[in-house]
CSV table of C-alpha atoms and ligand atoms in Angstrom, one decimal:
chain,number,residue,atom,x,y,z
A,526,MET,CA,77.3,112.6,108.5
A,527,THR,CA,77.7,109.9,111.1
A,528,PRO,CA,79.5,107.0,109.5
A,529,ARG,CA,79.0,103.3,110.3
A,530,VAL,CA,81.8,102.4,112.6
A,531,ILE,CA,83.2,98.9,112.0
A,532,PHE,CA,85.4,97.9,115.0
A,533,LEU,CA,87.7,95.0,114.5
A,534,GLY,CA,88.4,93.2,117.8
A,535,GLY,CA,90.5,90.3,118.8
A,536,LEU,CA,93.9,89.5,120.3
A,537,GLY,CA,96.8,90.8,118.2
A,538,ARG,CA,98.2,88.4,115.5
A,539,SER,CA,94.7,87.1,114.8
A,540,GLY,CA,94.4,88.6,111.3
A,541,THR,CA,92.7,91.9,112.1
A,542,THR,CA,95.1,93.8,109.9
A,543,LEU,CA,94.5,91.6,106.9
A,544,LEU,CA,90.8,91.8,107.4
A,545,GLU,CA,91.0,95.6,107.6
A,546,ARG,CA,93.0,95.8,104.4
A,547,LEU,CA,90.4,93.6,102.6
A,548,LEU,CA,87.4,95.6,104.0
A,549,GLY,CA,89.3,98.7,102.9
A,550,GLU,CA,89.1,97.6,99.3
A,551,LEU,CA,85.3,97.8,99.4
A,552,PRO,CA,83.7,100.9,98.0
A,553,GLY,CA,82.6,103.4,100.7
A,554,VAL,CA,84.8,101.9,103.4
A,555,ALA,CA,87.7,103.8,104.9
A,556,PRO,CA,90.3,101.8,106.9
A,557,LEU,CA,91.8,103.9,109.7
A,558,GLY,CA,94.1,101.4,111.3
A,559,GLU,CA,94.5,101.1,115.1
A,560,VAL,CA,93.1,104.4,116.1
A,561,VAL,CA,93.8,103.7,119.8
A,562,HIS,CA,97.6,104.0,119.0
A,563,LEU,CA,97.2,107.0,116.7
A,564,TRP,CA,97.8,109.5,119.5
A,565,GLU,CA,101.1,108.2,120.8
A,566,ARG,CA,102.6,106.6,117.6
A,567,GLY,CA,101.1,108.9,115.0
A,568,VAL,CA,100.7,112.4,116.5
A,569,LEU,CA,103.4,112.2,119.2
A,570,ALA,CA,106.1,109.9,117.6
A,571,GLY,CA,105.4,110.8,113.9
A,572,GLU,CA,105.5,107.1,112.9
A,573,PRO,CA,104.5,106.3,109.3
A,574,CYS,CA,100.9,106.0,108.0
A,575,GLY,CA,100.1,103.0,105.9
A,576,CYS,CA,100.6,105.1,102.8
A,577,GLY,CA,104.3,105.3,103.8
A,578,ARG,CA,104.5,109.0,104.7
A,579,ALA,CA,105.2,110.1,108.3
A,580,PHE,CA,101.9,110.7,110.0
A,581,PRO,CA,102.4,114.5,110.2
A,582,ASP,CA,103.1,114.5,106.4
A,583,CYS,CA,100.1,112.4,105.3
A,584,PRO,CA,97.6,114.6,103.5
A,585,PHE,CA,94.7,112.4,104.5
A,586,TRP,CA,95.4,112.6,108.2
A,587,ARG,CA,96.4,116.3,108.1
A,588,GLU,CA,93.0,117.1,106.7
A,589,VAL,CA,91.2,114.8,109.1
A,590,GLY,CA,93.0,116.6,112.0
A,591,GLU,CA,92.1,120.0,110.7
A,592,ARG,CA,88.5,119.2,110.3
A,593,ALA,CA,88.1,117.3,113.6
A,594,PHE,CA,90.3,119.3,116.0
A,595,GLY,CA,91.7,122.3,114.1
A,596,GLY,CA,94.9,120.3,113.7
A,597,TRP,CA,96.9,117.7,115.7
A,598,THR,CA,98.7,119.0,118.7
A,599,PRO,CA,100.8,117.2,121.4
A,600,ALA,CA,98.3,118.7,123.9
A,601,LEU,CA,95.4,116.9,122.3
A,602,ALA,CA,97.2,113.6,122.0
A,603,GLY,CA,98.4,113.9,125.6
A,604,ARG,CA,94.9,114.6,126.8
A,605,VAL,CA,93.5,111.5,124.9
A,606,VAL,CA,96.3,109.3,126.3
A,607,THR,CA,95.4,110.6,129.8
A,608,LEU,CA,91.7,109.9,129.3
A,609,ARG,CA,92.5,106.5,127.9
A,610,ARG,CA,94.4,105.5,131.1
A,611,ARG,CA,91.4,106.6,133.1
A,612,VAL,CA,88.5,105.1,131.2
A,613,ASP,CA,89.7,102.7,128.5
A,614,ARG,CA,90.9,99.8,130.6
A,615,THR,CA,90.2,96.1,130.3
A,616,ARG,CA,89.3,95.9,134.0
A,617,ARG,CA,86.8,98.7,133.7
A,618,LEU,CA,85.1,97.6,130.4
A,619,GLY,CA,83.2,100.8,129.7
A,620,ARG,CA,81.8,101.3,133.2
A,621,ALA,CA,80.6,104.8,133.9
A,622,HIS,CA,83.3,107.4,134.4
A,623,ALA,CA,83.1,111.2,134.5
A,624,ASP,CA,85.7,111.3,131.6
A,625,LEU,CA,84.0,108.8,129.4
A,626,PRO,CA,81.9,111.3,127.4
A,627,GLU,CA,84.9,113.4,126.6
A,628,TYR,CA,86.9,110.4,125.5
A,629,VAL,CA,84.2,109.0,123.3
A,630,GLU,CA,83.5,112.4,121.8
A,631,VAL,CA,87.1,112.5,120.5
A,632,TYR,CA,86.6,109.2,118.6
A,633,ARG,CA,83.2,110.2,117.3
A,634,THR,CA,84.6,113.5,116.0
A,635,LEU,CA,87.6,111.7,114.4
A,636,TYR,CA,85.4,109.0,112.8
A,637,ARG,CA,83.1,111.7,111.3
A,638,ALA,CA,86.0,113.8,109.9
A,639,ALA,CA,87.7,110.7,108.5
A,640,ALA,CA,84.5,109.6,106.8
A,641,ASP,CA,84.0,113.0,105.3
A,642,VAL,CA,87.6,113.4,104.0
A,643,ALA,CA,87.5,109.8,102.5
A,644,GLY,CA,84.0,110.3,101.2
A,645,ALA,CA,83.1,107.1,102.9
A,646,GLY,CA,79.9,105.9,104.6
A,647,SER,CA,81.8,103.5,106.8
A,648,VAL,CA,85.1,103.6,108.7
A,649,VAL,CA,87.1,100.7,110.1
A,650,ASP,CA,88.9,101.0,113.4
A,651,SER,CA,91.1,97.9,114.0
A,652,SER,CA,92.1,98.9,117.5
A,653,LYS,CA,91.3,95.3,118.6
A,654,HIS,CA,90.9,95.9,122.4
A,655,ALA,CA,87.5,95.1,123.7
A,656,SER,CA,87.8,97.9,126.2
A,657,LEU,CA,87.6,100.6,123.6
A,658,ALA,CA,84.6,98.9,122.0
A,659,TYR,CA,82.9,99.0,125.4
A,660,CYS,CA,83.7,102.7,125.8
A,661,LEU,CA,82.3,103.5,122.3
A,662,LEU,CA,79.1,101.6,123.1
A,663,ALA,CA,78.7,103.2,126.5
A,664,GLY,CA,79.3,106.6,124.9
A,665,GLY,CA,76.6,106.1,122.2
A,666,VAL,CA,78.8,105.4,119.1
A,667,ASP,CA,77.3,101.9,118.6
A,668,PRO,CA,80.1,100.2,116.7
A,669,HIS,CA,79.5,97.0,114.7
A,670,VAL,CA,82.1,94.8,116.3
A,671,VAL,CA,83.8,92.1,114.2
A,672,GLN,CA,85.4,89.6,116.4
A,673,VAL,CA,88.4,88.0,114.6
A,674,VAL,CA,89.4,84.7,116.0
A,675,ARG,CA,92.4,82.5,115.1
A,676,GLU,CA,93.6,79.1,116.3
A,677,PRO,CA,95.2,80.0,119.7
A,678,ARG,CA,98.3,77.9,119.2
A,679,ALA,CA,99.0,79.8,116.0
A,680,VAL,CA,98.5,83.1,117.8
A,681,ALA,CA,100.8,81.9,120.6
A,682,HIS,CA,103.5,80.9,118.2
A,683,SER,CA,103.3,84.3,116.5
A,684,TRP,CA,103.6,86.2,119.8
A,685,ALA,CA,106.6,84.0,120.8
A,686,LYS,CA,108.6,84.9,117.7
A,687,THR,CA,110.9,87.8,117.2
A,688,VAL,CA,109.5,90.3,114.7
A,689,GLU,CA,111.0,93.7,113.8
A,690,ARG,CA,108.8,96.7,113.7
A,691,PRO,CA,109.2,98.3,110.3
A,692,GLU,CA,108.5,101.7,111.9
A,693,ASP,CA,111.7,101.8,113.9
A,694,GLY,CA,113.4,98.4,113.6
A,695,ARG,CA,112.8,97.6,117.2
A,696,PRO,CA,111.5,94.1,118.1
A,697,MET,CA,107.7,93.8,118.6
A,698,THR,CA,106.5,92.8,122.0
A,699,ARG,CA,106.9,89.0,122.7
A,700,TRP,CA,104.8,87.0,125.1
A,701,PRO,CA,105.4,83.5,126.4
A,702,PRO,CA,102.6,81.1,125.1
A,703,GLY,CA,100.9,80.7,128.4
A,704,ARG,CA,100.4,84.5,128.7
A,705,THR,CA,99.1,84.6,125.1
A,706,ALA,CA,96.6,81.9,125.9
A,707,VAL,CA,95.2,83.8,128.9
A,708,HIS,CA,94.9,87.0,126.9
A,709,TRP,CA,93.3,85.2,124.0
A,710,THR,CA,90.6,83.9,126.3
A,711,ALA,CA,90.1,87.2,128.1
A,712,GLN,CA,89.8,89.3,124.9
A,713,ASN,CA,87.5,86.8,123.2
A,714,LEU,CA,85.2,86.5,126.2
A,715,ALA,CA,85.0,90.3,126.6
A,716,LEU,CA,84.2,90.7,122.9
A,717,GLU,CA,81.5,88.1,123.1
A,718,ALA,CA,80.0,89.8,126.1
A,719,LEU,CA,79.6,93.0,124.1
A,720,ALA,CA,76.6,91.4,122.4
A,721,ARG,CA,74.9,91.1,125.8
A,722,ARG,CA,75.4,94.9,126.2
A,723,GLY,CA,73.5,95.4,123.0
A,724,ALA,CA,76.3,95.7,120.5
A,725,GLN,CA,76.2,93.9,117.1
A,726,VAL,CA,79.0,91.4,117.2
A,727,THR,CA,79.9,89.3,114.1
A,728,ARG,CA,82.6,86.6,114.5
A,729,VAL,CA,85.0,85.8,111.7
A,730,ARG,CA,87.5,83.0,111.8
A,731,TYR,CA,90.9,83.9,110.3
A,732,GLU,CA,91.2,80.4,108.8
A,733,ASP,CA,87.9,80.8,106.9
A,734,LEU,CA,89.0,84.2,105.6
A,735,ILE,CA,92.2,82.6,104.2
A,736,ALA,CA,90.5,79.4,102.9
A,737,ALA,CA,87.6,81.2,101.2
A,738,PRO,CA,88.3,85.0,101.1
A,739,GLY,CA,85.6,85.9,98.7
A,740,ASP,CA,82.8,84.0,100.5
A,741,THR,CA,83.9,85.1,103.9
A,742,LEU,CA,84.3,88.7,103.0
A,743,GLY,CA,81.0,88.8,101.0
A,744,ALA,CA,79.1,87.3,103.9
A,745,LEU,CA,80.7,89.8,106.3
A,746,ALA,CA,79.9,92.8,104.1
A,747,ASP,CA,76.2,91.6,104.1
A,748,GLU,CA,76.2,91.4,107.9
A,749,LEU,CA,77.7,94.8,108.1
A,750,GLY,CA,75.0,96.2,105.8
A,751,LEU,CA,77.5,97.5,103.3
A,752,PRO,CA,76.2,98.3,99.8
A,753,PRO,CA,76.4,95.2,97.5
A,754,SER,CA,79.6,95.2,95.4
A,755,GLY,CA,81.8,92.8,93.6
A,756,LEU,CA,85.2,91.8,94.9
A,757,PRO,CA,87.4,92.5,91.9
A,758,PHE,CA,90.5,92.8,94.1
A,759,LEU,CA,90.2,89.1,95.0
A,760,ARG,CA,91.3,86.4,92.5
A,761,GLY,CA,91.0,83.1,94.2
A,762,THR,CA,93.4,83.4,97.2
A,763,THR,CA,95.3,86.4,95.8
A,764,ALA,CA,94.3,89.8,97.0
A,765,HIS,CA,95.3,93.0,95.1
A,766,LEU,CA,95.8,95.6,97.8
A,767,THR,CA,96.0,99.3,97.3
A,768,SER,CA,97.7,101.8,99.7
A,769,ALA,CA,95.6,102.7,102.7
A,770,HIS,CA,95.9,105.5,105.3
A,771,THR,CA,96.0,103.2,108.3
A,772,ALA,CA,97.4,105.2,111.2
A,773,SER,CA,99.0,102.4,113.2
A,774,GLY,CA,99.1,98.6,113.3
A,775,ASN,CA,100.8,95.4,112.3
A,776,PRO,CA,103.5,95.6,109.6
A,777,MET,CA,101.1,94.0,107.1
A,778,ARG,CA,99.5,97.4,106.7
A,779,PHE,CA,102.3,98.6,104.4
A,780,GLY,CA,101.9,95.9,101.8
A,781,VAL,CA,100.7,97.0,98.3
A,782,GLY,CA,100.0,94.9,95.2
A,783,PRO,CA,99.2,91.2,94.9
A,784,ILE,CA,99.3,89.4,98.2
A,785,GLU,CA,98.9,85.6,98.5
A,786,LEU,CA,96.5,84.7,101.3
A,787,SER,CA,98.1,81.6,102.8
A,788,ARG,CA,97.6,80.0,106.1
A,789,ASP,CA,100.6,79.9,108.3
A,790,ASP,CA,100.8,76.6,110.1
A,791,GLY,CA,104.3,77.1,111.4
A,792,TRP,CA,103.2,76.6,114.9
A,793,ARG,CA,102.8,72.9,114.4
A,794,LEU,CA,106.6,72.5,114.1
A,795,GLY,CA,107.7,75.8,115.6
A,796,LEU,CA,105.8,75.8,118.9
A,797,PRO,CA,107.2,73.1,121.2
A,798,ARG,CA,104.8,70.3,122.0
A,799,ARG,CA,104.7,71.1,125.7
A,800,GLN,CA,103.6,74.6,124.9
A,801,GLN,CA,101.1,73.5,122.4
A,802,SER,CA,99.5,71.4,125.1
A,803,LEU,CA,99.6,74.3,127.6
A,804,VAL,CA,97.9,76.7,125.2
A,805,ALA,CA,95.3,74.1,124.2
A,806,ALA,CA,94.5,73.5,127.8
A,807,LEU,CA,94.3,77.1,128.8
A,808,THR,CA,92.0,78.1,125.9
A,809,TRP,CA,89.6,75.2,126.4
A,810,PRO,CA,86.6,75.2,126.0
A,811,LEU,CA,86.4,78.5,124.1
A,812,ARG,CA,88.6,77.3,121.3
A,813,ALA,CA,86.4,74.2,120.8
A,814,ARG,CA,83.3,76.4,120.5
A,815,TYR,CA,85.2,78.4,117.7
A,816,GLY,CA,85.9,75.1,115.9
A,817,TYR,CA,89.5,74.6,117.0
A,818,GLY,CA,89.3,71.0,118.1
A,819,SER,CA,92.4,69.1,119.4
A,820,ALA,CA,93.3,68.1,115.9
A,821,ALA,CA,92.7,71.5,114.3
B,150,ZN,ZN1,98.5,108.3,104.8
C-alpha cells in the first residue's frame, strides 16, 4: 500500500523533531526520522536508531531494509548518497534530472516498506530540507509538507550554541547568527514555494505547538487527513513519549517518558543585542508574516 507521506520541513532547531515525536504518538503514524541522513549515518556509520539500538541491530529497520532492498548494503547507501549530490540540491530544487526517478524510487520503496512493517497508513520523514520535498514532488510521491517555523532569533541562538551529539560526543554544527538568518529565510521561502508547485503545505509555528500542544496537533492531524483520535499522550503541556524508530535527527529523538513542553526563550539574554538586531533585519519581512514582530 502507498502510505501518506508527511514531510516535515524547516530550518534545523525549529522543532521538527518534537513535532515528529508527537505525530508519532498518533495511531497509524510511523515516524522515520531524517531519512535523508539514514544512508550515511545509519547504514554506513551504524549510528543509533531512536530506539537506542545501533541502526544495523534495530529489528524495525532490518525488516524495512529486507523488504525494500533485500537488505541494507554499503553499495546501496553509496549509490543514494551519489544520487543525492546530483539531484537533491537546494540550488536545483527538484528540476528535471536523468537520475531523479531512480532517487525518488528509493524513497518511495523505503516509505512503503516502513509503512508495511509498522502497519501504518502514514509515515513521517523529518528530513527538513526543502530540496528533498521538491524531488519527491517532481518524482510523483506527493508529500504533505508541514512547514515548521520558529522565531528566527531563537533559532539563531540555538545554532550558535555548543551542543554535543549523543551519537558520538562530537559537537553539532555551529553557525554564526547571520548565516542562520540567511538559511532560515531561504528554507522557508523554498518551502512556501512548494505550494505553487502543487504540494499541500501546512505551516505550524513551534511557539503555538508549545503553548497549546493539543489544539495545534489536533488541527494539524485534521489538515493531514489522519483518522480522528484522542491525544491521551498529552496532559496539558506534558507529553508522554514512547520509543520511536527514528533513523537520524536531533538528540531529542531519544527521549522517552514524560517530557515537559516549555518554550526556550534563552535567546533574549543569551544572544547578544547586536546579533539579535542583525537576525531581525535579515529575516524581515518574512518573520513578520509568520507573526514574529519586533517585540515577539
Ligand atoms: Zn529502532
